[in-house]
Tab-separated table of C-alpha atoms and ligand atoms in Angstrom:
chain	number	residue	atom	x	y	z
A	176	MET	CA	-20.330	17.514	-88.934
A	177	THR	CA	-21.514	20.991	-89.781
A	178	ALA	CA	-20.407	23.773	-87.500
A	179	GLU	CA	-23.233	25.644	-85.868
A	180	LEU	CA	-22.620	29.321	-86.154
A	181	ALA	CA	-25.775	30.433	-84.408
A	182	LEU	CA	-24.731	31.365	-80.907
A	183	ASP	CA	-26.993	31.469	-77.934
A	184	ALA	CA	-27.021	34.229	-75.356
A	185	ASN	CA	-24.563	32.791	-72.865
A	186	GLU	CA	-22.044	32.105	-75.594
A	187	THR	CA	-21.515	35.837	-76.035
A	188	THR	CA	-19.663	35.676	-72.715
A	189	HIS	CA	-16.968	33.806	-74.651
A	190	PHE	CA	-16.138	37.119	-76.307
A	191	PRO	CA	-13.610	39.157	-74.344
A	192	PRO	CA	-14.396	42.732	-73.302
A	193	ILE	CA	-12.692	45.079	-75.767
A	194	GLY	CA	-10.637	46.674	-73.000
A	195	GLU	CA	-8.496	43.518	-73.034
A	196	LEU	CA	-7.738	43.903	-76.720
A	197	ILE	CA	-6.309	47.411	-76.751
A	198	SER	CA	-2.893	47.403	-78.380
A	199	ASN	CA	-2.397	51.079	-79.193
A	200	SER	CA	-2.763	53.900	-76.688
A	201	ARG	CA	-1.067	56.663	-78.627
A	202	ALA	CA	-2.613	59.995	-77.525
A	203	ILE	CA	-1.710	63.665	-78.071
A	204	PRO	CA	-3.138	66.977	-76.810
A	205	PRO	CA	-5.471	68.855	-79.197
A	206	ASP	CA	-2.999	71.688	-79.796
A	207	THR	CA	-0.270	69.427	-81.172
A	208	SER	CA	0.748	70.779	-84.564
A	209	VAL	CA	-0.298	68.976	-87.719
A	210	LYS	CA	3.363	68.814	-88.652
A	211	SER	CA	4.410	66.870	-85.589
A	212	VAL	CA	1.499	64.475	-86.065
A	213	ALA	CA	2.581	63.962	-89.667
A	214	ASP	CA	6.102	63.313	-88.367
A	215	GLU	CA	4.755	60.686	-86.013
A	216	PHE	CA	2.983	58.889	-88.850
A	217	PHE	CA	6.107	59.031	-91.000
A	218	HIS	CA	8.271	57.890	-88.171
A	219	ASP	CA	6.164	54.855	-87.290
A	220	ALA	CA	4.870	53.131	-90.418
A	221	LYS	CA	2.711	50.796	-88.327
A	222	LEU	CA	0.912	53.578	-86.495
A	223	GLU	CA	-2.650	53.590	-87.860
A	224	ALA	CA	-4.296	56.139	-85.573
A	225	ILE	CA	-3.712	58.624	-82.776
A	226	ALA	CA	-6.272	59.758	-80.230
A	227	ILE	CA	-6.607	63.413	-79.256
A	228	VAL	CA	-6.954	63.574	-75.511
A	229	GLU	CA	-7.223	66.505	-73.118
A	230	SER	CA	-7.100	66.062	-69.336
A	231	GLY	CA	-7.702	62.359	-69.871
A	232	LYS	CA	-10.848	62.864	-71.960
A	233	PRO	CA	-10.893	61.769	-75.611
A	234	LEU	CA	-11.735	64.640	-77.975
A	235	GLY	CA	-11.177	63.113	-81.363
A	236	LEU	CA	-9.378	60.644	-83.572
A	237	VAL	CA	-6.751	61.044	-86.271
A	238	THR	CA	-6.415	58.093	-88.619
A	239	ARG	CA	-3.361	57.721	-90.842
A	240	THR	CA	-5.226	57.362	-94.133
A	241	LYS	CA	-7.662	60.192	-93.737
A	242	PHE	CA	-5.126	62.514	-92.107
A	243	LEU	CA	-2.447	62.144	-94.740
A	244	PHE	CA	-5.002	62.341	-97.525
A	245	THR	CA	-6.377	65.588	-96.140
A	246	VAL	CA	-3.027	67.163	-95.458
A	247	PHE	CA	-1.402	66.441	-98.789
A	248	ARG	CA	-4.118	66.237	-101.360
A	249	GLN	CA	-7.074	68.326	-100.469
A	250	PHE	CA	-5.741	71.320	-98.642
A	251	GLY	CA	-2.067	71.371	-98.895
A	252	TRP	CA	0.759	71.011	-96.529
A	253	GLU	CA	1.598	74.720	-96.426
A	254	ILE	CA	-1.734	75.743	-94.983
A	255	TYR	CA	-2.000	73.058	-92.392
A	256	GLN	CA	1.342	72.094	-91.041
A	257	ARG	CA	1.435	74.715	-88.267
A	258	LYS	CA	-2.179	74.401	-87.183
A	259	PRO	CA	-3.291	72.374	-84.174
A	260	VAL	CA	-4.199	68.875	-85.227
A	261	ILE	CA	-7.645	69.084	-83.651
A	262	HIS	CA	-8.794	70.898	-86.814
A	263	LEU	CA	-8.219	67.786	-88.863
A	264	ALA	CA	-9.476	65.252	-86.324
A	265	GLU	CA	-12.600	63.198	-86.585
A	266	GLU	CA	-14.645	64.709	-83.847
A	267	ALA	CA	-17.279	62.037	-83.699
A	268	PRO	CA	-15.365	58.765	-83.746
A	269	LEU	CA	-16.947	55.628	-82.373
A	270	VAL	CA	-16.312	55.696	-78.625
A	271	LEU	CA	-17.019	52.579	-76.595
A	272	PRO	CA	-16.473	51.722	-72.924
A	273	ASP	CA	-13.755	49.134	-72.276
A	274	TRP	CA	-16.224	46.597	-70.870
A	275	SER	CA	-18.149	46.292	-74.174
A	276	ARG	CA	-18.051	42.757	-75.538
A	277	LEU	CA	-16.079	42.234	-78.696
A	278	ASP	CA	-19.024	40.947	-80.746
A	279	ALA	CA	-21.246	43.920	-79.822
A	280	ALA	CA	-18.405	46.384	-80.464
A	281	LEU	CA	-17.686	44.861	-83.835
A	282	THR	CA	-21.333	45.035	-84.850
A	283	LEU	CA	-21.337	48.778	-84.099
A	284	ALA	CA	-18.017	49.308	-85.859
A	285	LEU	CA	-19.181	47.566	-89.012
A	286	ALA	CA	-22.504	49.415	-89.003
A	287	ARG	CA	-20.672	52.671	-89.824
A	288	GLY	CA	-20.579	54.174	-93.285
A	289	ALA	CA	-18.174	52.723	-95.842
A	290	GLN	CA	-15.828	55.669	-95.415
A	291	ASP	CA	-15.430	55.180	-91.660
A	292	LEU	CA	-15.676	51.408	-91.660
A	293	TYR	CA	-12.047	50.757	-90.787
A	294	ASP	CA	-11.490	53.719	-88.487
A	295	GLU	CA	-10.070	52.775	-85.098
A	296	ILE	CA	-12.418	52.726	-82.140
A	297	LEU	CA	-11.756	54.911	-79.151
A	298	VAL	CA	-12.004	52.972	-75.917
A	299	THR	CA	-12.783	54.697	-72.632
A	300	ARG	CA	-12.696	53.618	-69.032
A	301	GLU	CA	-15.648	53.706	-66.676
A	302	ASP	CA	-15.002	57.377	-65.784
A	303	GLY	CA	-14.926	58.348	-69.463
A	304	SER	CA	-11.141	58.723	-69.556
A	305	PHE	CA	-9.115	57.575	-72.557
A	306	ALA	CA	-8.073	53.908	-72.386
A	307	GLY	CA	-6.742	53.244	-75.866
A	308	LEU	CA	-7.481	52.565	-79.501
A	309	LEU	CA	-8.653	49.408	-81.127
A	310	SER	CA	-8.217	48.517	-84.772
A	311	VAL	CA	-11.178	46.946	-86.546
A	312	ARG	CA	-8.913	44.533	-88.372
A	313	GLN	CA	-7.605	43.197	-85.085
A	314	MET	CA	-11.139	42.865	-83.747
A	315	VAL	CA	-12.168	40.824	-86.778
A	316	VAL	CA	-9.169	38.531	-86.284
A	317	GLN	CA	-9.990	38.121	-82.589
A	318	GLN	CA	-13.638	37.403	-83.316
A	319	THR	CA	-12.689	34.708	-85.822
A	320	HIS	CA	-10.463	33.184	-83.144
A	321	THR	CA	-13.209	33.199	-80.567
A	322	LEU	CA	-15.735	31.707	-82.967
A	323	ALA	CA	-13.311	28.958	-83.931
A	324	ASN	CA	-12.821	28.247	-80.232
A	325	ILE	CA	-16.528	28.036	-79.538
A	326	ILE	CA	-16.995	25.651	-82.439
A	327	MET	CA	-14.067	23.544	-81.273
A	328	GLN	CA	-15.404	23.404	-77.732
A	329	LYS	CA	-18.778	22.286	-79.041
A	330	GLU	CA	-17.063	19.578	-81.059
A	331	LEU	CA	-15.103	18.434	-77.996
A	332	ALA	CA	-18.271	18.349	-75.912
A	333	HIS	CA	-19.926	16.203	-78.586
A	334	GLU	CA	-16.946	13.891	-78.659
A	335	ARG	CA	-16.896	13.567	-74.876
A	336	ALA	CA	-20.603	12.741	-74.922
A	337	ARG	CA	-19.955	10.048	-77.519
A	338	GLU	CA	-17.117	8.623	-75.406
A	339	LEU	CA	-19.343	8.513	-72.339
A	340	GLU	CA	-22.009	6.712	-74.371
A	341	GLU	CA	-19.422	4.170	-75.464
A	342	ILE	CA	-18.246	3.624	-71.869
A	343	ASP	CA	-21.854	3.204	-70.849
A	344	ARG	CA	-22.421	0.654	-73.582
A	345	ILE	CA	-19.313	-1.323	-72.587
A	346	LYS	CA	-20.412	-1.254	-68.952
A	347	SER	CA	-23.861	-2.607	-69.784
A	348	GLN	CA	-22.346	-5.303	-71.937
A	349	PHE	CA	-19.959	-6.146	-69.111
A	350	LEU	CA	-22.811	-6.368	-66.658
A	351	ALA	CA	-24.641	-8.725	-69.006
A	352	ASN	CA	-21.511	-10.878	-69.373
A	353	VAL	CA	-20.598	-10.919	-65.718
A	354	THR	CA	-24.113	-11.698	-64.568
A	355	HIS	CA	-24.103	-14.582	-67.002
A	356	GLU	CA	-20.641	-15.728	-65.929
A	357	LEU	CA	-21.459	-15.568	-62.240
A	358	ARG	CA	-24.898	-17.068	-62.488
A	359	SER	CA	-23.955	-20.167	-64.468
A	360	PRO	CA	-21.449	-21.576	-61.974
A	361	VAL	CA	-23.615	-20.556	-59.015
A	362	ASN	CA	-26.610	-22.336	-60.561
A	363	ALA	CA	-24.468	-25.381	-61.222
A	364	ILE	CA	-23.193	-25.376	-57.648
A	365	ILE	CA	-26.721	-25.169	-56.209
A	366	GLU	CA	-28.058	-27.930	-58.460
A	367	LEU	CA	-25.102	-30.186	-57.753
A	368	ALA	CA	-25.435	-29.615	-54.026
A	369	GLU	CA	-29.113	-30.525	-54.233
A	370	LEU	CA	-28.323	-33.718	-56.173
A	371	MET	CA	-25.608	-34.568	-53.657
A	372	ARG	CA	-28.031	-34.197	-50.795
A	373	LEU	CA	-30.382	-36.671	-52.532
A	374	ALA	CA	-27.553	-39.090	-53.281
A	375	ALA	CA	-26.216	-38.824	-49.745
A	376	SER	CA	-29.595	-39.522	-48.155
A	377	ASN	CA	-29.860	-42.640	-50.342
A	378	GLY	CA	-26.326	-43.717	-49.453
A	379	TYR	CA	-24.869	-43.444	-53.000
A	380	VAL	CA	-21.280	-42.564	-52.070
A	381	GLU	CA	-19.981	-42.920	-55.664
A	382	GLN	CA	-22.498	-40.367	-56.976
A	383	VAL	CA	-21.636	-37.951	-54.192
A	384	ARG	CA	-17.955	-38.180	-55.163
A	385	ASP	CA	-18.660	-37.524	-58.877
A	386	ARG	CA	-20.828	-34.539	-58.160
A	387	LEU	CA	-18.310	-33.148	-55.715
A	388	THR	CA	-15.770	-33.096	-58.547
A	389	LEU	CA	-18.174	-31.161	-60.791
A	390	LEU	CA	-19.030	-28.852	-57.949
A	391	MET	CA	-15.364	-28.111	-57.370
A	392	SER	CA	-14.887	-27.237	-61.031
A	393	SER	CA	-17.875	-24.858	-61.019
A	394	ALA	CA	-16.616	-23.207	-57.850
A	395	THR	CA	-13.119	-22.874	-59.318
A	396	ASN	CA	-14.585	-21.277	-62.417
A	397	LEU	CA	-16.510	-18.845	-60.255
A	398	ARG	CA	-13.404	-18.003	-58.302
A	399	SER	CA	-11.438	-17.208	-61.453
A	400	VAL	CA	-14.125	-14.811	-62.670
A	401	ILE	CA	-14.098	-13.017	-59.336
A	402	THR	CA	-10.287	-13.011	-59.159
A	403	ASN	CA	-10.140	-11.449	-62.630
A	404	MET	CA	-12.530	-8.712	-61.646
A	405	LEU	CA	-10.595	-7.986	-58.463
A	406	ASP	CA	-7.273	-8.018	-60.310
A	407	LEU	CA	-8.421	-5.521	-62.843
A	408	SER	CA	-9.851	-3.139	-60.281
A	409	LYS	CA	-6.640	-3.451	-58.275
A	410	ILE	CA	-4.526	-2.592	-61.297
A	411	GLU	CA	-6.812	0.277	-62.243
A	412	ALA	CA	-6.593	1.672	-58.716
A	413	GLY	CA	-2.783	1.447	-58.952
A	414	ARG	CA	-2.609	-0.962	-56.015
A	415	MET	CA	-0.971	-3.897	-57.809
A	416	ARG	CA	2.580	-4.400	-56.494
A	417	VAL	CA	5.407	-5.863	-58.520
A	418	VAL	CA	8.199	-7.929	-56.976
A	419	ASP	CA	11.606	-8.532	-58.517
A	420	GLU	CA	13.054	-11.994	-58.281
A	421	THR	CA	15.636	-13.877	-60.264
A	422	PHE	CA	14.166	-17.182	-61.419
A	423	ASP	CA	14.350	-19.763	-64.190
A	424	VAL	CA	11.535	-19.294	-66.745
A	425	VAL	CA	11.790	-22.763	-68.274
A	426	PRO	CA	9.986	-24.652	-65.467
A	427	LEU	CA	7.344	-21.934	-65.453
A	428	LEU	CA	6.574	-22.643	-69.108
A	429	HIS	CA	6.254	-26.381	-68.452
A	430	GLU	CA	3.874	-25.698	-65.588
A	431	VAL	CA	1.699	-23.527	-67.816
A	432	ALA	CA	1.711	-26.293	-70.440
A	433	GLU	CA	0.612	-28.816	-67.816
A	434	THR	CA	-2.287	-26.625	-66.639
A	435	THR	CA	-3.286	-26.018	-70.257
A	436	ARG	CA	-3.480	-29.746	-71.009
A	437	VAL	CA	-5.990	-30.074	-68.185
A	438	LEU	CA	-8.125	-27.365	-69.807
A	439	LEU	CA	-8.330	-29.191	-73.144
A	440	ALA	CA	-11.096	-31.499	-71.944
A	441	GLY	CA	-10.133	-34.243	-74.358
A	442	LYS	CA	-9.794	-32.082	-77.499
A	443	PRO	CA	-7.124	-33.443	-79.905
A	444	ILE	CA	-4.503	-30.783	-79.250
A	445	ASP	CA	-0.775	-31.185	-78.550
A	446	VAL	CA	0.713	-28.726	-76.099
A	447	ILE	CA	4.409	-28.199	-76.858
A	448	VAL	CA	7.068	-26.209	-74.992
A	449	SER	CA	10.003	-24.900	-77.020
A	450	THR	CA	12.916	-23.125	-75.315
A	451	GLU	CA	16.395	-21.982	-76.379
A	452	ALA	CA	18.096	-23.606	-73.424
A	453	ARG	CA	17.381	-25.944	-70.520
A	454	ALA	CA	17.432	-23.029	-68.145
A	455	LEU	CA	17.112	-19.283	-68.494
A	456	ASP	CA	17.375	-16.883	-65.585
A	457	VAL	CA	15.421	-13.639	-65.675
A	458	THR	CA	14.702	-10.947	-63.097
A	459	SER	CA	11.023	-10.067	-62.992
A	460	ASP	CA	7.799	-10.915	-61.165
A	461	PRO	CA	7.299	-14.679	-61.620
A	462	VAL	CA	3.660	-14.735	-60.483
A	463	LYS	CA	2.631	-12.032	-62.930
A	464	LEU	CA	4.658	-13.504	-65.784
A	465	ARG	CA	3.027	-16.860	-65.216
A	466	GLN	CA	-0.416	-15.236	-65.118
A	467	ILE	CA	0.265	-13.561	-68.486
A	468	VAL	CA	1.448	-16.735	-70.214
A	469	GLN	CA	-1.346	-18.724	-68.611
A	470	ASN	CA	-3.924	-16.243	-69.906
A	471	PHE	CA	-2.569	-16.666	-73.440
A	472	ALA	CA	-2.525	-20.444	-73.084
A	473	SER	CA	-6.046	-20.624	-71.598
A	474	ASN	CA	-7.354	-18.590	-74.516
A	475	ALA	CA	-5.491	-20.840	-76.944
A	476	ALA	CA	-7.096	-23.876	-75.304
A	477	LYS	CA	-10.513	-22.215	-75.354
A	478	PHE	CA	-10.430	-21.028	-78.963
A	479	THR	CA	-8.781	-24.068	-80.555
A	480	ASP	CA	-10.608	-27.274	-81.448
A	481	ALA	CA	-7.734	-29.347	-82.799
A	482	GLY	CA	-4.051	-29.115	-83.650
A	483	ARG	CA	-1.262	-27.620	-81.592
A	484	ILE	CA	-0.503	-25.074	-78.937
A	485	VAL	CA	3.155	-24.055	-78.854
A	486	ILE	CA	4.623	-22.171	-75.912
A	487	GLN	CA	7.910	-20.764	-77.123
A	488	GLN	CA	10.676	-18.773	-75.455
A	489	THR	CA	13.189	-16.653	-77.335
A	490	SER	CA	15.558	-13.915	-76.252
A	491	GLU	CA	17.370	-11.137	-78.025
A	492	ASN	CA	19.415	-8.153	-76.802
A	493	GLY	CA	18.455	-8.467	-73.176
A	494	ALA	CA	14.769	-8.923	-73.960
A	495	LEU	CA	12.784	-12.057	-73.235
A	496	SER	CA	9.840	-13.067	-75.444
A	497	ILE	CA	7.380	-15.796	-74.646
A	498	SER	CA	4.805	-16.576	-77.307
A	499	VAL	CA	1.798	-18.857	-77.346
A	500	SER	CA	0.681	-19.975	-80.799
A	501	ASP	CA	-2.402	-21.996	-81.590
A	502	THR	CA	-4.144	-23.521	-84.591
A	503	GLY	CA	-7.523	-22.213	-83.484
A	504	ILE	CA	-10.327	-20.065	-84.880
A	505	GLY	CA	-8.145	-16.948	-85.205
A	506	ILE	CA	-9.219	-13.340	-84.965
A	507	HIS	CA	-10.372	-10.955	-87.628
A	508	ARG	CA	-8.002	-8.071	-88.339
A	509	ASP	CA	-10.709	-5.518	-87.429
A	510	ASP	CA	-11.182	-7.130	-84.025
A	511	LEU	CA	-7.519	-7.172	-83.004
A	512	GLN	CA	-7.658	-3.722	-81.389
A	513	LYS	CA	-10.710	-4.591	-79.307
A	514	LEU	CA	-9.151	-7.596	-77.601
A	515	PHE	CA	-7.295	-5.649	-74.950
A	516	VAL	CA	-10.189	-3.419	-73.972
A	517	ALA	CA	-11.681	-4.549	-70.651
A	518	PHE	CA	-14.947	-6.451	-70.927
A	519	SER	CA	-14.879	-6.599	-74.684
A	520	GLN	CA	-15.163	-9.873	-76.470
A	521	VAL	CA	-15.185	-10.516	-80.133
A	522	GLU	CA	-18.617	-12.054	-79.860
A	523	ASP	CA	-21.309	-10.633	-77.612
A	524	ALA	CA	-22.986	-12.361	-74.685
A	525	HIS	CA	-25.910	-13.569	-76.772
A	526	THR	CA	-24.033	-15.167	-79.606
A	527	LYS	CA	-20.973	-16.422	-77.821
A	528	SER	CA	-20.406	-20.076	-77.451
A	529	ARG	CA	-17.339	-20.006	-75.201
A	530	GLU	CA	-17.147	-18.907	-71.613
A	531	GLY	CA	-15.302	-15.839	-70.458
A	532	THR	CA	-15.725	-12.319	-69.158
A	533	GLY	CA	-13.473	-10.617	-71.668
A	534	LEU	CA	-11.145	-9.520	-68.872
A	535	GLY	CA	-8.231	-11.892	-69.475
A	536	LEU	CA	-6.374	-9.905	-72.135
A	537	ALA	CA	-7.166	-6.535	-70.560
A	538	ILE	CA	-5.504	-7.751	-67.366
A	539	THR	CA	-2.659	-9.305	-69.326
A	540	LYS	CA	-1.921	-6.048	-71.099
A	541	GLU	CA	-1.827	-4.111	-67.810
A	542	LEU	CA	0.379	-6.773	-66.203
A	543	ALA	CA	2.802	-6.633	-69.123
A	544	GLN	CA	3.118	-2.892	-68.641
A	545	LEU	CA	3.716	-3.365	-64.929
A	546	LEU	CA	6.634	-5.641	-65.850
A	547	GLY	CA	8.037	-2.970	-68.162
A	548	GLY	CA	7.073	-4.877	-71.282
A	549	HIS	CA	4.377	-5.136	-73.930
A	550	ILE	CA	2.226	-7.602	-75.798
A	551	SER	CA	2.038	-8.390	-79.481
A	552	VAL	CA	-0.508	-10.384	-81.421
A	553	GLU	CA	-0.725	-11.887	-84.873
A	554	SER	CA	-3.699	-13.803	-86.090
A	555	GLU	CA	-5.443	-15.109	-89.152
A	556	PRO	CA	-9.070	-16.206	-89.081
A	557	GLY	CA	-9.369	-19.972	-89.455
A	558	ARG	CA	-5.614	-20.553	-89.136
A	559	GLY	CA	-4.691	-19.572	-85.615
A	560	SER	CA	-3.197	-16.901	-83.407
A	561	THR	CA	0.093	-16.019	-81.740
A	562	PHE	CA	0.123	-13.889	-78.623
A	563	ALA	CA	3.487	-12.858	-77.154
A	564	ILE	CA	4.842	-11.010	-74.144
A	565	HIS	CA	8.119	-9.117	-74.437
A	566	ILE	CA	9.886	-8.021	-71.245
A	567	PRO	CA	13.406	-7.008	-70.268
A	568	LYS	CA	15.445	-9.948	-68.905
A	569	GLU	CA	16.859	-7.779	-66.155
A	570	LYS	CA	15.130	-5.007	-64.340
A	571	ALA	CA	16.199	-1.705	-65.903
B	672	ATP	N1	-6.107	-17.529	-78.982
B	672	ATP	C1	-7.225	-16.933	-79.392
B	672	ATP	N2	-7.862	-17.336	-80.515
B	672	ATP	C2	-8.990	-16.730	-80.927
B	672	ATP	N3	-9.587	-15.708	-80.282
B	672	ATP	C3	-9.017	-15.267	-79.166
B	672	ATP	C4	-7.803	-15.849	-78.652
B	672	ATP	N4	-7.472	-15.184	-77.531
B	672	ATP	C5	-8.419	-14.253	-77.351
B	672	ATP	N5	-9.356	-14.289	-78.313
B	672	ATP	C6	-10.520	-13.402	-78.476
B	672	ATP	O1	-10.315	-12.270	-77.626
B	672	ATP	C7	-11.388	-12.149	-76.719
B	672	ATP	C8	-10.898	-11.546	-75.446
B	672	ATP	O2	-10.046	-12.468	-74.753
B	672	ATP	P1	-9.970	-12.410	-73.188
B	672	ATP	O3	-8.989	-13.396	-72.710
B	672	ATP	O4	-9.769	-10.981	-72.810
B	672	ATP	O5	-11.443	-12.766	-72.761
B	672	ATP	P2	-12.130	-14.185	-72.602
B	672	ATP	O6	-11.132	-15.278	-72.772
B	672	ATP	O7	-13.307	-14.194	-73.500
B	672	ATP	O8	-12.644	-14.098	-71.120
B	672	ATP	P3	-11.757	-14.312	-69.781
B	672	ATP	O9	-10.316	-14.379	-70.197
B	672	ATP	O10	-12.061	-13.080	-68.988
B	672	ATP	O11	-12.271	-15.528	-69.169
B	672	ATP	C9	-11.958	-13.515	-76.599
B	672	ATP	O12	-13.300	-13.480	-76.199
B	672	ATP	C10	-11.797	-14.063	-77.999
B	672	ATP	O13	-12.861	-13.618	-78.790
B	673	MG	MG1	-9.285	-15.290	-71.701
């Protein structure tokens, strides 16, 4: 991106008034002897200029370079050292009020002749009294700073705008997904209810029973979409509470396996549980832990057509890991980061062939953090994926 250096009118307010930049207020009366001024310059090697001020009013300026040059080279020390310094002062230095903006002041300073270009500027207060001196070098440095800031702020504003666009895009995509996800089960429920009414009025009890089963599954599907949405908004609002209970994780894993088998809908997949021991006590939130593992397992069931799903527990140094591996479609390396972003799915609503709102892993990630843990994922397209949750065995 190219930086825009052209500034519009209200950007000049970014420049500070020069009164804020004064760093040197050295002033002497006009009758100070040239000798004592020379002493001052010798004494303080950093002193670049001294203002000549009488009763608060600036009368002139003595700059180190010009003063010393005049005293020693042109006229001679002997003649001048006892004279009042006002004889050697610049009597028409650039005088600016302290409220002048830096950019305007600098323009005036640099418009001077080459000889005076780097002479200090005399700054006065509103009543014309002496406020201080300003070096041109310092003004240039400050202006560069301010310009860099303006450019950076513009960049940040651009970036923020891009972020907002991205959020907007994700929201629209979410809306498209959710509408789709909510409408399909609702449509199914309405159609099934209509068919049931027909069957019932004709006395076909068997048909009514079959359709009731389908209707239940559509309604359950609908409920899970809504529950996911509520969960996520609860977590985001910081209203999700965590309980601490000591429980055995092994039965929990078998229960998840059982639920997962139901989800397979006849696909040739073995669901296997592998644990280190017959029992393993941990202290955590069992409902949330189960939800996390179940989310992994449901995804495994959804994105695998054949093979195996392995739910495995391991522990090391007080940490518990539960992984779910599958032999499914896998995930492209570039897509791995996206998975945990709410509402994002690897495919979009138009091309996707599998149901889902793209909330599962976003919720899972938040839940893992609530339990003081984190999630890891490894995957290879066409070979399968492993998702794992790692949490402390005991509450810290
Ligand atoms: N085991 C997996 N194998 C392949 N892809 C996966 C697996 N798990 C997740 N994904 C990819 O990550 C995406 C996000 O998963 P997530 O669980 O957040 O959403 P979802 O399953 O599509 O919808 P939801 O869980 O809300 O019903 C999925 O759409 C899928 O593309
Ligand atoms: Mg999911």
